Coordinates of C-alpha atoms in Angstrom, one line a residue:
X1 CA 13.3 154.4 -42.4
X2 CA 15.1 156.6 -39.9
X3 CA 18.8 157.1 -39.7
X4 CA 18.9 154.9 -36.4
X5 CA 16.8 152.1 -37.8
X6 CA 19.5 150.7 -40.4
X7 CA 22.2 150.1 -37.9
X8 CA 19.5 148.5 -35.5
X9 CA 18.2 146.2 -38.5
X10 CA 21.8 145.2 -39.3
X11 CA 22.7 144.4 -35.9
X12 CA 19.5 142.3 -35.4
X13 CA 20.5 140.4 -38.7
X14 CA 24.1 139.9 -37.6
X15 CA 22.9 138.5 -34.2
X16 CA 20.4 136.1 -35.7
X17 CA 23.0 134.9 -38.2
X18 CA 25.6 134.3 -35.5
X19 CA 23.0 132.3 -33.7
X20 CA 21.9 130.4 -36.7
X21 CA 25.5 129.5 -37.4
X22 CA 26.4 128.4 -34.0
X23 CA 23.5 126.1 -33.8
X24 CA 24.1 124.8 -37.2
X25 CA 27.8 123.9 -35.9
X26 CA 26.4 122.4 -32.9
X27 CA 24.2 120.1 -34.8
X28 CA 26.8 119.2 -37.4
X29 CA 29.3 118.4 -34.5
X30 CA 26.7 116.2 -32.8
X31 CA 25.2 114.8 -36.2
X32 CA 25.7 111.1 -35.4
X33 CA 23.3 111.7 -32.2
X34 CA 20.7 113.4 -34.4
X35 CA 20.8 110.5 -37.0
X36 CA 20.4 107.8 -34.3
X37 CA 18.0 109.3 -32.0
X38 CA 14.5 107.7 -31.8
X39 CA 11.8 110.4 -32.2
X40 CA 8.3 110.1 -30.7
X41 CA 5.5 112.5 -29.7
X42 CA 3.3 112.4 -26.7
X43 CA 0.4 114.6 -27.2
X44 CA -0.8 114.4 -23.6
X45 CA 2.1 116.5 -22.6
X46 CA 1.2 119.2 -25.4
X47 CA -2.0 119.5 -23.8
X48 CA -0.2 120.1 -20.2
X49 CA 1.8 122.7 -21.9
X50 CA -1.3 124.5 -23.1
X51 CA -2.7 124.6 -19.6
X52 CA 0.6 125.6 -17.9
X53 CA 0.6 128.5 -20.6
X54 CA -2.8 129.8 -19.6
X55 CA -1.8 129.7 -15.9
X56 CA 1.2 131.6 -16.3
X57 CA -0.5 134.0 -18.3
X58 CA -3.3 134.7 -16.2
X59 CA -0.9 135.2 -13.3
X60 CA 1.2 137.7 -15.2
X61 CA -2.1 139.6 -16.2
X62 CA -3.2 139.4 -12.5
X63 CA 0.2 140.7 -11.4
X64 CA 0.0 143.7 -13.8
X65 CA -3.8 144.3 -12.5
X66 CA -2.4 144.5 -9.1
X67 CA 0.6 146.6 -10.0
X68 CA -1.7 149.0 -11.8
X69 CA -4.1 149.2 -8.8
X70 CA -1.1 150.2 -6.7
X71 CA -0.5 152.9 -8.9
X72 CA -4.0 154.3 -8.6
X73 CA -5.5 152.8 -11.9
X74 CA -8.3 150.5 -11.3
X75 CA -9.7 148.7 -14.3
X76 CA -11.4 145.4 -14.6
X77 CA -9.5 142.2 -15.0
X78 CA -11.0 141.5 -18.3
X79 CA -9.8 144.8 -19.6
X80 CA -6.1 144.0 -18.6
X81 CA -6.5 140.6 -20.2
X82 CA -7.5 141.8 -23.5
X83 CA -5.0 144.5 -23.7
X84 CA -2.2 142.0 -22.8
X85 CA -3.3 139.8 -25.5
X86 CA -3.3 142.6 -27.8
X87 CA 0.0 144.2 -27.0
X88 CA 1.9 140.8 -26.1
X89 CA 2.4 139.7 -29.6
X90 CA 4.7 142.7 -30.3
X91 CA 7.3 141.2 -28.1
X92 CA 8.2 138.9 -30.8
X93 CA 9.2 142.0 -33.1
X94 CA 13.1 143.2 -33.1
X95 CA 13.5 145.5 -30.4
X96 CA 11.8 144.3 -27.0
X97 CA 10.1 147.4 -26.1
X98 CA 7.5 147.5 -28.6
X99 CA 4.9 145.8 -26.5
X100 CA 5.3 148.8 -24.0
X101 CA 4.4 151.3 -26.8
X102 CA 1.3 148.9 -27.6
X103 CA 0.4 148.9 -24.0
X104 CA 0.7 152.8 -23.8
X105 CA -1.7 153.3 -26.9
X106 CA -4.2 150.9 -25.7
X107 CA -4.3 152.3 -22.0
X108 CA -4.3 155.9 -23.4
X109 CA -7.9 155.0 -24.5
X110 CA -8.9 154.8 -20.9
X111 CA -7.3 158.1 -20.0
X112 CA -4.0 156.5 -18.4
X113 CA -0.8 158.5 -19.4
X114 CA 1.7 156.7 -21.4
X115 CA 4.4 157.7 -18.9
X116 CA 2.6 156.0 -16.0
X117 CA 2.4 152.8 -18.2
X118 CA 6.1 153.1 -18.9
X119 CA 6.9 153.4 -15.3
X120 CA 4.5 150.3 -14.5
X121 CA 6.3 148.3 -17.3
X122 CA 9.7 149.0 -15.8
X123 CA 8.7 148.0 -12.3
X124 CA 7.2 144.7 -14.0
X125 CA 10.5 144.0 -15.8
X126 CA 12.4 144.5 -12.6
X127 CA 10.3 142.3 -10.3
X128 CA 9.9 139.5 -12.9
X129 CA 13.9 139.6 -13.6
X130 CA 14.6 139.3 -9.8
X131 CA 12.0 136.6 -9.5
X132 CA 13.6 134.5 -12.5
X133 CA 17.1 134.8 -10.7
X134 CA 15.6 133.4 -7.5
X135 CA 13.7 130.6 -9.1
X136 CA 16.7 129.6 -11.1
X137 CA 19.0 129.6 -8.2
X138 CA 16.6 127.7 -6.1
X139 CA 15.5 125.2 -8.5
X140 CA 18.7 124.5 -10.6
X141 CA 21.5 126.0 -8.7
X142 CA 22.8 123.0 -6.7
X143 CA 22.6 120.7 -9.9
X144 CA 24.6 122.9 -12.2
X145 CA 27.3 123.6 -9.5
X146 CA 27.5 119.8 -9.3
X147 CA 27.7 119.3 -13.0
X148 CA 30.6 121.8 -13.0
X149 CA 32.4 119.9 -10.2
X150 CA 32.6 123.0 -7.7
X151 CA 32.8 122.8 -4.2
X152 CA 30.9 126.1 -3.9
X153 CA 27.5 125.5 -2.4
X154 CA 24.2 126.9 -3.4
X155 CA 23.3 128.4 -0.1
X156 CA 25.8 131.4 -0.1
X157 CA 24.6 132.2 -3.6
X158 CA 21.0 132.1 -2.6
X159 CA 21.7 134.4 0.5
X160 CA 23.6 136.9 -1.4
X161 CA 21.1 136.9 -4.2
X162 CA 18.4 137.4 -1.4
X163 CA 20.2 140.3 -0.1
X164 CA 20.7 142.0 -3.5
X165 CA 16.8 141.2 -4.5
X166 CA 15.9 142.9 -1.2
X167 CA 17.9 145.9 -2.0
X168 CA 16.9 145.8 -5.7
X169 CA 13.3 145.8 -5.2
X170 CA 13.2 148.5 -2.8
X171 CA 11.1 151.6 -3.9
X172 CA 14.1 153.9 -3.9
X173 CA 16.2 151.8 -5.9
X174 CA 13.4 151.0 -8.3
X175 CA 12.8 154.9 -8.6
X176 CA 16.4 155.4 -9.4
X177 CA 16.5 152.8 -12.1
X178 CA 13.4 153.9 -13.9
X179 CA 14.2 157.7 -13.5
X180 CA 17.7 156.8 -15.0
X181 CA 15.9 155.0 -18.0
X182 CA 12.9 156.9 -18.8
X183 CA 13.1 160.1 -16.6
X184 CA 9.6 159.2 -15.5
X185 CA 8.2 158.6 -12.1
X186 CA 4.4 158.4 -11.0
X187 CA 2.9 160.5 -8.4
X188 CA 2.3 157.5 -6.3
X189 CA 4.4 154.6 -5.8
X190 CA 3.9 151.0 -4.4
X191 CA 5.1 150.4 -0.9
X192 CA 8.3 148.1 -0.2
X193 CA 6.1 145.4 1.2
X194 CA 3.9 145.5 -2.0
X195 CA 6.9 145.3 -4.2
X196 CA 8.4 142.3 -2.2
X197 CA 5.1 140.5 -2.5
X198 CA 5.2 141.2 -6.2
X199 CA 8.6 139.7 -6.7
X200 CA 7.5 136.7 -4.7
X201 CA 4.4 136.0 -6.6
X202 CA 6.2 136.6 -9.8
X203 CA 8.3 133.5 -9.2
X204 CA 4.8 131.7 -9.8
X205 CA 5.1 132.9 -13.2
X206 CA 8.4 131.3 -13.8
X207 CA 7.3 128.1 -12.1
X208 CA 4.4 127.7 -14.4
X209 CA 6.4 128.5 -17.4
X210 CA 8.8 125.8 -16.3
X211 CA 6.1 123.2 -16.1
X212 CA 5.2 124.2 -19.5
X213 CA 8.7 123.9 -20.7
X214 CA 8.9 120.3 -18.9
X215 CA 5.9 119.4 -20.9
X216 CA 7.6 120.3 -24.3
X217 CA 10.6 118.2 -23.3
X218 CA 8.7 115.4 -22.1
X219 CA 6.5 115.3 -25.4
X220 CA 9.8 114.3 -27.2
X221 CA 11.9 112.5 -24.7
X222 CA 11.1 110.1 -21.9
X223 CA 12.5 111.0 -18.6
X224 CA 11.8 111.0 -14.9
X225 CA 9.6 113.7 -13.1
X226 CA 12.6 114.1 -10.9
X227 CA 14.0 116.6 -13.5
X228 CA 11.1 118.8 -13.3
X229 CA 12.7 121.2 -10.7
X230 CA 15.7 121.5 -12.9
X231 CA 13.9 122.1 -16.1
X232 CA 11.9 125.1 -14.1
X233 CA 15.3 126.4 -13.0
X234 CA 16.6 126.2 -16.6
X235 CA 13.4 128.1 -18.0
X236 CA 14.0 130.7 -15.5
X237 CA 17.8 130.9 -15.9
X238 CA 17.5 131.1 -19.8
X239 CA 14.9 133.8 -19.5
X240 CA 17.3 135.7 -17.2
X241 CA 20.1 135.5 -19.7
X242 CA 17.4 136.8 -22.4
X243 CA 16.6 139.6 -20.2
X244 CA 20.1 140.7 -20.2
X245 CA 19.6 141.6 -23.7
X246 CA 16.5 143.8 -23.1
X247 CA 18.0 147.1 -24.5
X248 CA 19.6 145.4 -27.6
X249 CA 18.2 145.3 -31.1
X250 CA 17.1 141.7 -30.7
X251 CA 17.3 138.8 -28.0
X252 CA 16.2 136.3 -30.5
X253 CA 17.9 133.0 -30.0
X254 CA 19.6 133.9 -26.8
X255 CA 16.9 132.0 -24.7
X256 CA 17.1 129.0 -27.2
X257 CA 20.9 128.4 -27.3
X258 CA 21.2 128.7 -23.5
X259 CA 18.2 126.4 -23.0
X260 CA 19.7 123.8 -25.3
X261 CA 23.0 123.7 -23.6
X262 CA 21.5 123.3 -20.2
X263 CA 19.0 120.8 -21.0
X264 CA 21.7 118.6 -22.7
X265 CA 22.9 117.8 -19.2
X266 CA 19.6 115.6 -18.5
X267 CA 18.6 114.6 -22.1
X268 CA 20.1 113.8 -25.2
X269 CA 21.2 117.0 -27.3
X270 CA 18.8 116.2 -30.3
X271 CA 15.8 116.0 -27.9
X272 CA 17.1 119.3 -26.1
X273 CA 17.2 121.1 -29.4
X274 CA 13.8 119.8 -30.6
X275 CA 12.4 120.5 -27.3
X276 CA 13.6 124.3 -27.4
X277 CA 12.5 124.8 -31.1
X278 CA 9.1 123.2 -30.3
X279 CA 8.7 125.7 -27.3
X280 CA 9.5 128.6 -29.2
X281 CA 7.0 127.8 -32.0
X282 CA 4.4 126.4 -29.7
X283 CA 4.4 129.4 -27.2
X284 CA 4.2 131.8 -30.5
X285 CA 1.0 129.8 -31.4
X286 CA -0.4 130.1 -28.1
X287 CA 0.2 133.8 -28.0
X288 CA -1.2 134.3 -31.5
X289 CA -4.2 132.4 -30.5
X290 CA -4.7 134.6 -27.5
X291 CA -4.1 137.6 -29.3
X292 CA -6.8 136.8 -32.0
X293 CA -9.1 136.0 -29.1
X294 CA -8.3 139.5 -27.6
X295 CA -9.0 141.1 -31.1
X296 CA -12.3 139.3 -31.4
X297 CA -13.3 140.2 -27.8
X298 CA -12.3 143.9 -28.4
X299 CA -14.4 144.1 -31.5
X300 CA -17.4 142.5 -29.7
X301 CA -17.1 145.1 -27.1
X302 CA -16.8 148.0 -29.5
X303 CA -19.9 146.6 -31.4
X304 CA -22.0 146.3 -28.2
X305 CA -20.9 149.8 -27.0
X306 CA -21.9 151.2 -30.5
X307 CA -25.4 149.6 -30.4
X308 CA -25.9 151.0 -26.9
X309 CA -24.9 154.6 -28.0
X310 CA -27.4 154.3 -31.0

């Protein structure tokens, strides 16, 4: 183990311990609510969550393929789909950037340089983060403001966010950010119009993910479809908060704690906590199934290629 890995591991353990302690205190504080809450499970909503997960996943992969094509790398969609499944599971490891290394290794087999993958991953993170902010404000901004009894309206926030997004997604801005972080820039770079479109299309990822999150919530607590926009906003906002921890040793638990608190506005706290825990476990299960399917597909492809050579 390297010298830098010990502080990183200790920081990860400390962060996780703090989040567990915070959750335990919250549950103990509201223990009466947990004791008297009537639990039930509606399987049909779990089916909906699986469908929404697949839609979000296919959209993410399509956006990645679209970005790679804009950078001059044209590969079949099925190749991107397999590589995404193989590398995405690494996101669950301490240190969020492991999946970028996995991507770089896989695409290197296709003759694509790791530096270009690092740049593409940086562009992807920026566009997805901007999209999550816009979705959070659009779907949950007004409701959150009303709950904190503020006279501030959502429209000014949306206008300011739109201006910031238009500046942030400009090629020059993204080049500066990526160059500052990695010192890498590709020989070709997407146009401003492409990046704007990519950001807007990325909103669909958060909307699909929000529908999946709503399905987890509805599977344990019965409430109206009118809460769907707010749930979508919560999903995007909690993901945005988690993305701020991108360069820390771990962001585990940030999304869960923030989601639980935001959900408790529209549903009982016990149901909110269970919904969030279920979403974490089920998403990991979905990603694992997809990763196993990708591994099987990769082995089948390798076996077919070997037979053709022989």
